[in-house]
Coordinates of C-alpha atoms and ligand atoms in Angstrom, one line a residue:
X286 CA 94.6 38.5 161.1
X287 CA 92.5 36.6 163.5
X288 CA 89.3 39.1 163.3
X289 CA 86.5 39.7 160.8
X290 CA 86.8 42.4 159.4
X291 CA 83.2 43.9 157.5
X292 CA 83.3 47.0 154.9
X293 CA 80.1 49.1 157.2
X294 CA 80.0 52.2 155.2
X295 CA 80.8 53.9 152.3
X296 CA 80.2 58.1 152.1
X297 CA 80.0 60.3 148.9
X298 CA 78.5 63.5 148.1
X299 CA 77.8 61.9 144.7
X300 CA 74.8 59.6 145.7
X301 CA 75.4 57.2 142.6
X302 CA 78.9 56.9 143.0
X303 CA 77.9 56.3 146.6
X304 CA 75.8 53.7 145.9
X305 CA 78.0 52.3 142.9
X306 CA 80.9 51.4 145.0
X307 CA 78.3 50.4 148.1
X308 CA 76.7 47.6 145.2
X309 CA 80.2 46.6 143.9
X310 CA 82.7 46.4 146.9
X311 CA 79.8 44.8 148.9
X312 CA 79.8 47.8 151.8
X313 CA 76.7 47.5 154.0
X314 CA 75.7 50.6 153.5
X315 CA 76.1 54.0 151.6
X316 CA 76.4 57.4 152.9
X317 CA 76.0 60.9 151.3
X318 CA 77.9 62.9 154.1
X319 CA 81.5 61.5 155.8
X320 CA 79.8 62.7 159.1
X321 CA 77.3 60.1 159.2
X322 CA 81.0 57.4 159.0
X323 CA 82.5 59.3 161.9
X324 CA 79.0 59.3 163.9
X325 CA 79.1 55.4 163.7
X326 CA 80.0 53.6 166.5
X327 CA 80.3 50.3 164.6
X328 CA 83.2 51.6 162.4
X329 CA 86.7 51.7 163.9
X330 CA 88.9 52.4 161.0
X331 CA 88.3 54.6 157.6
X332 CA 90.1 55.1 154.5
X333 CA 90.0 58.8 153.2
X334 CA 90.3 58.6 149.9
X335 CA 88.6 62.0 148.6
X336 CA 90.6 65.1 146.9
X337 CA 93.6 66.9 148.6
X338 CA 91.3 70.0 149.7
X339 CA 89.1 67.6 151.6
X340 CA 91.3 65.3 153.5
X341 CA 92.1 67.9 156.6
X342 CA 88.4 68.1 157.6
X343 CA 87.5 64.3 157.0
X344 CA 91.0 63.1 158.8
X345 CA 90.5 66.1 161.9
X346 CA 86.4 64.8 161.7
X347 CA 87.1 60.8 161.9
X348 CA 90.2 61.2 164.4
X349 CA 87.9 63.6 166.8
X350 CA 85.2 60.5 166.4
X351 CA 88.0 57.9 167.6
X352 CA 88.5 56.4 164.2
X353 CA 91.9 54.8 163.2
X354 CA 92.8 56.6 159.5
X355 CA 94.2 55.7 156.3
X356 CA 94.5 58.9 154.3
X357 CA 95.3 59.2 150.9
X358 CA 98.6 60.8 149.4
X359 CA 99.9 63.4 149.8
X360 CA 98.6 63.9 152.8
X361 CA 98.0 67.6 152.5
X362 CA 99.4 70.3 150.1
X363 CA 100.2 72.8 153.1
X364 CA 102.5 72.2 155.6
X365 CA 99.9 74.1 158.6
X366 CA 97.7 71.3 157.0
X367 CA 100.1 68.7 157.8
X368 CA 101.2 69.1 161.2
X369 CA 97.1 70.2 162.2
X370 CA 96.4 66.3 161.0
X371 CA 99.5 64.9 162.6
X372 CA 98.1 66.5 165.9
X373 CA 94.6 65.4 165.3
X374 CA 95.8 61.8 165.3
X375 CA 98.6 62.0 168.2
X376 CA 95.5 63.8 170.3
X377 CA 93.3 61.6 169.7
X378 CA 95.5 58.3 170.2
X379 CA 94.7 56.9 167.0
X380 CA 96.3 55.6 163.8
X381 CA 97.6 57.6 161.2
X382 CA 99.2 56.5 158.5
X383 CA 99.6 57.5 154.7
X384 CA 98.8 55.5 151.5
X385 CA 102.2 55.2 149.2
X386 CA 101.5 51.8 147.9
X387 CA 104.8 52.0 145.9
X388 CA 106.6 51.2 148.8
X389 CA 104.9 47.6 148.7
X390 CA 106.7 46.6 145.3
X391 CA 108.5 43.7 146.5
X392 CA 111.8 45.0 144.0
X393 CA 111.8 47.6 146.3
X394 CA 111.6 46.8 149.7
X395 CA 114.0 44.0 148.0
X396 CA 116.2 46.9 146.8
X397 CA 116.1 48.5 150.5
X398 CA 116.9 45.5 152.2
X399 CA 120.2 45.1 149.9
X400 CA 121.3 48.8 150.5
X401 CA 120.5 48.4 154.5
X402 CA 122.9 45.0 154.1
X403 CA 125.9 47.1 152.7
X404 CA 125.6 46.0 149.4
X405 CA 125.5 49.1 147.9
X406 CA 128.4 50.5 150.3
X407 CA 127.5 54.2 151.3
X408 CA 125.0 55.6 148.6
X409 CA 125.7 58.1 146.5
X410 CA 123.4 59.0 144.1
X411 CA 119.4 58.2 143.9
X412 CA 117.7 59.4 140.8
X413 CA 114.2 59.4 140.3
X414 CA 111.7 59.5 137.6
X415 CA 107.9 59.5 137.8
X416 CA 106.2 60.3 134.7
X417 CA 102.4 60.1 133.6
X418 CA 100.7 61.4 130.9
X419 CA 97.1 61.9 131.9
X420 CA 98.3 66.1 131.5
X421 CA 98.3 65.3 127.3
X422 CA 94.0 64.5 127.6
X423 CA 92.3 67.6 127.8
X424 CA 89.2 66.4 130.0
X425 CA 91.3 65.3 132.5
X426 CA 92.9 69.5 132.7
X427 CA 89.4 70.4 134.3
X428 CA 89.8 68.6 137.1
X429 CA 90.9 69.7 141.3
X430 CA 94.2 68.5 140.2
X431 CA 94.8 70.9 137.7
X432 CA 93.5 74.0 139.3
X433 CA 95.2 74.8 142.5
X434 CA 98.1 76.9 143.3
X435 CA 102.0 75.9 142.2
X436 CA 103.5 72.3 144.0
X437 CA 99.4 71.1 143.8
X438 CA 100.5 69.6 140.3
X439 CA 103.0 66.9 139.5
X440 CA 104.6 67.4 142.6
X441 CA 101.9 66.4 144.8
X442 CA 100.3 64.0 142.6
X443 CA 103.1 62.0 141.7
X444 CA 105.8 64.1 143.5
X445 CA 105.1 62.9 146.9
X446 CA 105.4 59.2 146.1
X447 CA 108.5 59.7 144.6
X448 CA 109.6 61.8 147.5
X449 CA 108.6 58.9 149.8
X450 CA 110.6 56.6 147.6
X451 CA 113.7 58.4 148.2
X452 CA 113.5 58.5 152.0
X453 CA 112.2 54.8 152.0
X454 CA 115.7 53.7 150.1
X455 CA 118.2 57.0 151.0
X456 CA 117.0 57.8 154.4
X457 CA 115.8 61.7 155.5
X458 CA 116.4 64.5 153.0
X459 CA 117.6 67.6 154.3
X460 CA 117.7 70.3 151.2
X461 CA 116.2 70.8 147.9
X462 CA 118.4 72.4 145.5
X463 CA 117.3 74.3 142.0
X464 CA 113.7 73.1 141.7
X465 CA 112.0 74.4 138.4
X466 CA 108.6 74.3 137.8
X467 CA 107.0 74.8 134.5
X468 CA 103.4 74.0 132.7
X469 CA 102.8 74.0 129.0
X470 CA 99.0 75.5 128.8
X471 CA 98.2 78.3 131.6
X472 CA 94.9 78.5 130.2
X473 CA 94.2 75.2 130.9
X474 CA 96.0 74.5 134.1
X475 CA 97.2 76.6 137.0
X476 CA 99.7 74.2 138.4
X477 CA 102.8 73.0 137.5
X478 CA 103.1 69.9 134.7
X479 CA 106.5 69.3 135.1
X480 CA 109.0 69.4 137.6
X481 CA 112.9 68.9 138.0
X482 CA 114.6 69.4 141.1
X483 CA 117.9 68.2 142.9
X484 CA 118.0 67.1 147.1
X485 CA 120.6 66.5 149.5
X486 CA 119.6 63.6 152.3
X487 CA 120.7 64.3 155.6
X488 CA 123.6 61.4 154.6
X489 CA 124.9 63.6 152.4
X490 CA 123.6 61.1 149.5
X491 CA 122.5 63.4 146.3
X492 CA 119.5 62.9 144.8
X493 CA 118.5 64.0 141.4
X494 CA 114.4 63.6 140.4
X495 CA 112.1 64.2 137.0
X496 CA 108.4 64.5 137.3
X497 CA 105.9 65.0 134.4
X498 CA 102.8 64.4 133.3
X499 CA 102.4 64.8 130.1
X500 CA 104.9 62.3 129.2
X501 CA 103.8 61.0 125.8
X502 CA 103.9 57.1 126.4
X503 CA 104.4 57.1 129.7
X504 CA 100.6 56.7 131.5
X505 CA 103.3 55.1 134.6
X506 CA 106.5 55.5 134.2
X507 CA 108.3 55.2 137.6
X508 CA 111.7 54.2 138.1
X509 CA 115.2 55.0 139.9
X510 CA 118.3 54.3 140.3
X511 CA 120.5 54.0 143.0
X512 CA 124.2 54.4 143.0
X513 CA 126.5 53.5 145.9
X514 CA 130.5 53.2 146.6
X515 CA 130.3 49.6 145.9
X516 CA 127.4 48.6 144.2
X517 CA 124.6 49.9 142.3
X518 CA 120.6 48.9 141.8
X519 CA 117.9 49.9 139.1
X520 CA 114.3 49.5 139.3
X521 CA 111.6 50.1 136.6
X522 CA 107.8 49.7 137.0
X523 CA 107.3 48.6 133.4
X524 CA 109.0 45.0 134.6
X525 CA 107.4 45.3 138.4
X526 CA 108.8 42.1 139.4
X527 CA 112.3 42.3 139.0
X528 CA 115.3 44.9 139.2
X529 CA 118.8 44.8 138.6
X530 CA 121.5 44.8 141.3
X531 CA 125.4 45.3 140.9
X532 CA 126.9 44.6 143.6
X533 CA 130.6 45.2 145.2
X534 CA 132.0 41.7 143.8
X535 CA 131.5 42.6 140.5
X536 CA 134.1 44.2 138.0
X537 CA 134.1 47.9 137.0
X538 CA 132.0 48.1 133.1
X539 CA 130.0 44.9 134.8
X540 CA 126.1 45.0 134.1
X541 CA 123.7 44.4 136.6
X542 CA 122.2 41.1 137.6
X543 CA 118.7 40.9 136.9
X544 CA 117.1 39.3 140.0
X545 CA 113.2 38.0 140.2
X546 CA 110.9 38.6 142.9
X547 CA 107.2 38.0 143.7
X548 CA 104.8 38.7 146.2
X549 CA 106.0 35.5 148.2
X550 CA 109.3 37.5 148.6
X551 CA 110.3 37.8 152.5
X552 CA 110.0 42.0 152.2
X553 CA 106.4 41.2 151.8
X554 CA 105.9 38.4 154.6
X555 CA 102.7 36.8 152.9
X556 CA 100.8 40.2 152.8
X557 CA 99.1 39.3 149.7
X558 CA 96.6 36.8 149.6
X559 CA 97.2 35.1 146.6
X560 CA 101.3 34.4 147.4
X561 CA 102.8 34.2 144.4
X562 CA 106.5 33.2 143.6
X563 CA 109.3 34.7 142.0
X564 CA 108.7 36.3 138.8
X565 CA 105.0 35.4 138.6
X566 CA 104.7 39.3 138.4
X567 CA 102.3 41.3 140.4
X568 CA 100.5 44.8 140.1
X569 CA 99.3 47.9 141.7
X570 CA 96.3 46.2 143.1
X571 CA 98.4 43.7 145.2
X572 CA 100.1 46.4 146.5
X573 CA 97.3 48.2 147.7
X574 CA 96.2 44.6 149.1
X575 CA 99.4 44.9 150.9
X576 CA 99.3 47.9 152.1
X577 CA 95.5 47.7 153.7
X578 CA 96.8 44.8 155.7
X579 CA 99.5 46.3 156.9
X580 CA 97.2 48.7 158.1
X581 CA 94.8 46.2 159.6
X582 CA 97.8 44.7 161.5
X583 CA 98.5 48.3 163.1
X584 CA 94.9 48.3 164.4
X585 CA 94.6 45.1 165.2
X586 CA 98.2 44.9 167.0
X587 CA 99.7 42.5 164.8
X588 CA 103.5 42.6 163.9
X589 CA 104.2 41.3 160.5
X590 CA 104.3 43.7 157.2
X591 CA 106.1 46.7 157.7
X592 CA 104.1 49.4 159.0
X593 CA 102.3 52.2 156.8
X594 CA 103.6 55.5 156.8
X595 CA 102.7 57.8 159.6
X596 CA 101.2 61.2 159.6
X597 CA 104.5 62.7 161.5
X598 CA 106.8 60.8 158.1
X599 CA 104.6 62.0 155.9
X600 CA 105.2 65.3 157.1
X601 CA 108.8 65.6 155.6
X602 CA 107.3 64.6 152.7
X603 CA 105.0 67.6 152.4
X604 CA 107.5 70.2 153.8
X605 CA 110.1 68.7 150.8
X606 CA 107.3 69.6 148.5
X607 CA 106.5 72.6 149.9
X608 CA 110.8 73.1 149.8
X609 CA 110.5 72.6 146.0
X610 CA 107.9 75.1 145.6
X611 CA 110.4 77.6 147.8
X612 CA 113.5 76.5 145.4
X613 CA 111.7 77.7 142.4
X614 CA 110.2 80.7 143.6
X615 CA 113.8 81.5 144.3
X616 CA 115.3 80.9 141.3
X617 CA 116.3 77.6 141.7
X618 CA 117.9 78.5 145.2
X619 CA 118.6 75.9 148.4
X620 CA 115.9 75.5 150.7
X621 CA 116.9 73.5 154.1
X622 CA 113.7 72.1 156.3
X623 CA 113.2 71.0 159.3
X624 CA 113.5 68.2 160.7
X625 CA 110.6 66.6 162.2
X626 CA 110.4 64.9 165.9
X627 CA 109.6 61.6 166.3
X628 CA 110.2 58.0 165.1
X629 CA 112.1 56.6 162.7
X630 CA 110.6 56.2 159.0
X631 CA 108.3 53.1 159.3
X632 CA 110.3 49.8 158.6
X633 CA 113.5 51.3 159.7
X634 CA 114.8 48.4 161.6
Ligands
NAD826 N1 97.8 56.3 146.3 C1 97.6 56.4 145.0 O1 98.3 55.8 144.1 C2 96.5 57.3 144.5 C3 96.0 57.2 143.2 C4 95.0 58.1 142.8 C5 94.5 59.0 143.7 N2 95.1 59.1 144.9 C6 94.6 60.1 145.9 O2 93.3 59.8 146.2 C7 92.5 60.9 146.5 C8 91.3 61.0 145.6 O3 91.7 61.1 144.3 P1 90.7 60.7 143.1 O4 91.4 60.8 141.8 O5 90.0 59.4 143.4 O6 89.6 61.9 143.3 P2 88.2 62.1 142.6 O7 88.1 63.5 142.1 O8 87.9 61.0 141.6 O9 87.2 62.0 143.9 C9 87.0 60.7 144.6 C10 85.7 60.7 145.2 O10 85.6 61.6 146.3 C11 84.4 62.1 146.4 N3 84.3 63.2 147.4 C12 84.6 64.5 147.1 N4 84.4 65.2 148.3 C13 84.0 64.3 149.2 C14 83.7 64.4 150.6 N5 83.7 65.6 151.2 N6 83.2 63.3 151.3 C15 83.2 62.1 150.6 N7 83.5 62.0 149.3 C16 83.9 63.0 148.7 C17 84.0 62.4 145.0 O11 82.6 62.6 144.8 C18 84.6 61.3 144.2 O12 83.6 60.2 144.0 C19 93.5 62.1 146.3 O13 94.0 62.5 147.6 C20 94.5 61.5 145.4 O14 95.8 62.2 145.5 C21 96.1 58.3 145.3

């Protein structure tokens, strides 16, 4: 990167968790109160990584204080929320940009670079899947996620990187077709467990996607498919480092070809420290690793990894969920959204 960088502070309201992550990531100090980060002249960037309900003030806080942000997903649950962030950042001329590590599996920035290349001819069909079952343990149903009002369930949680998967490979969606939204204990949770719903991207590309989590051997269980004119591609994040790819040379009734990647793969440009070659296999912590210098490259001025995702694309991805809550309070019916102003989704290129 070509500058230190030095972990300064980390803030909690839970003093030993405060102190536990201060002792164990090696910060330089702990904090009780996010206030005394944004009052900190020697910090320049911050990662929010607190509950939903939480991240408006802390982003609005650290942006007002001049402080480049990487805010966890989904960046809020309301769309007011949203766009209040978005012009917090743009006001304040700093960075904003979204966690959805997913987007750093090599397979599929792989798989995006193959359907960007034609291989796929136009795209038809994207399905998605993102399962969990952390729903099925009943200590985890008293927690913030659990408790607040429909769309603050699976379809933030795990929804929104899913969502954000579909516009990374399909491009912008435009409507959300016959969402339904069900839970399997009201007593114990207010929000939605499960959640099935259909879109149509603006390139009139379908999409179809599954969301659940109480998905009984399933603690991760992303995957999709993507289904084009000539060619086809699957990925599934039980085998992280490799997906299958059909492409237009081969036969109708053809399988795929299963093709290996790793984290020296050219999607990921050295991002991760410890390189790594084809079908050495890789985990969520490298992408994370990725993603984090990605954003250190933004700040720093760097071209190189493909850029995190901004406030303004995260956007879409909150007014989709927020379509999805529309679709089933309707019945299931069509909800269009808006499209919103600005760049291009970051690594369209
Ligand atoms: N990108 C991913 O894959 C991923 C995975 C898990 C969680 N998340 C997101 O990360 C965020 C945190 O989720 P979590 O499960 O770690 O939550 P959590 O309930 O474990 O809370 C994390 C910490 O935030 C602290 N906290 C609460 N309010 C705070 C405040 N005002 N200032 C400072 N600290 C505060 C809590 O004390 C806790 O230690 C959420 O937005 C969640 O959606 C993202």
């Amino acid at each position: 990167l070509g500058v230190d960088v030095h972990l300064v502070a980390i803030a909690d309201p839970q003093r030993h968790m405060a102190d536990d992550a201060h002792r164990r990531y090696g910060f330089a100090r702990s904090e009780e109160n996010w206030k005394a980060i944004a009052a900190n002249p020697d910090i320049d960037l911050v990662s929010v990584a607190v509950p939903d309900a939480f991240h408006r003030e802390i982003v609005e806080g650290m942006a007002a204080a001049g402080k480049h942000v990487l805010c966890e997903k989904p960046l809020a649950a309301a769309v007011e929320d949203a766009e209040a962030m978005v012009d917090a950042v743009e006001r304040a001329g700093v960075i904003g940009a979204v966690s959805h590590e997913w987007r750093r599996i090599p397979a599929v920035s792989n798989i995006r670079w193959h359907i960007n290349n034609g291989a796929l001819g136009d795209l038809l069909h994207f399905h998605g899947r993102f399962f969990a079952d952390y729903g099925l343990i009943a200590e985890n149903r008293l927690s913030w996620r659990f408790s607040g009002p429909p769309g603050s369930g699976v379809v933030s949680d795990v929804g929104s990187h899913l969502i954000d998967l579909a516009e990374y490979l399909c491009g912008p969606l435009a409507r959300i077709h016959g969402a339904l939204l069900t839970g399997v204990d009201a007593a114990a949770a207010k929000n939605e467990d499960m959640a099935f719903f259909s879109c149509s991207f603006r390139s009139g590309t379908i999409g179809s996607f599954a969301l659940s989590r109480m998905a009984k051997g399933q603690p991760i269980g992303l995957g999709f498919d993507v289904y084009g004119t000539a060619g086809a591609a699957s990925f599934d994040l039980s085998r992280p480092a490799e997906f299958y790819l059909l492409s237009a040379a081969a036969p109708l009734g053809a399988s795929g070809t299963r093709i290996l990647v790793g984290l020296s793969d050219p999607s990921v440009h050295g991002g991760a420290p410890s390189g790594g070659g084809a079908g050495l296999g890789h985990g969520l912590s490298d992408y994370f690793v990725i993603q984090a210098r990605a954003f250190l490259e933004q700040v720093v001025g760097r071209s190189g990894l493909t850029p995190c995702v901004s406030f303004r694309e995260e956007l879409r991805t909150v007014q989709a969920m927020d379509a999805v809550v529309r679709s089933a309070g309707g019945g299931g019916k069509s909800i269009g959204f808006a499209d919103v102003a600005g760049p291009a989704r970051a690594g369209d290129d």
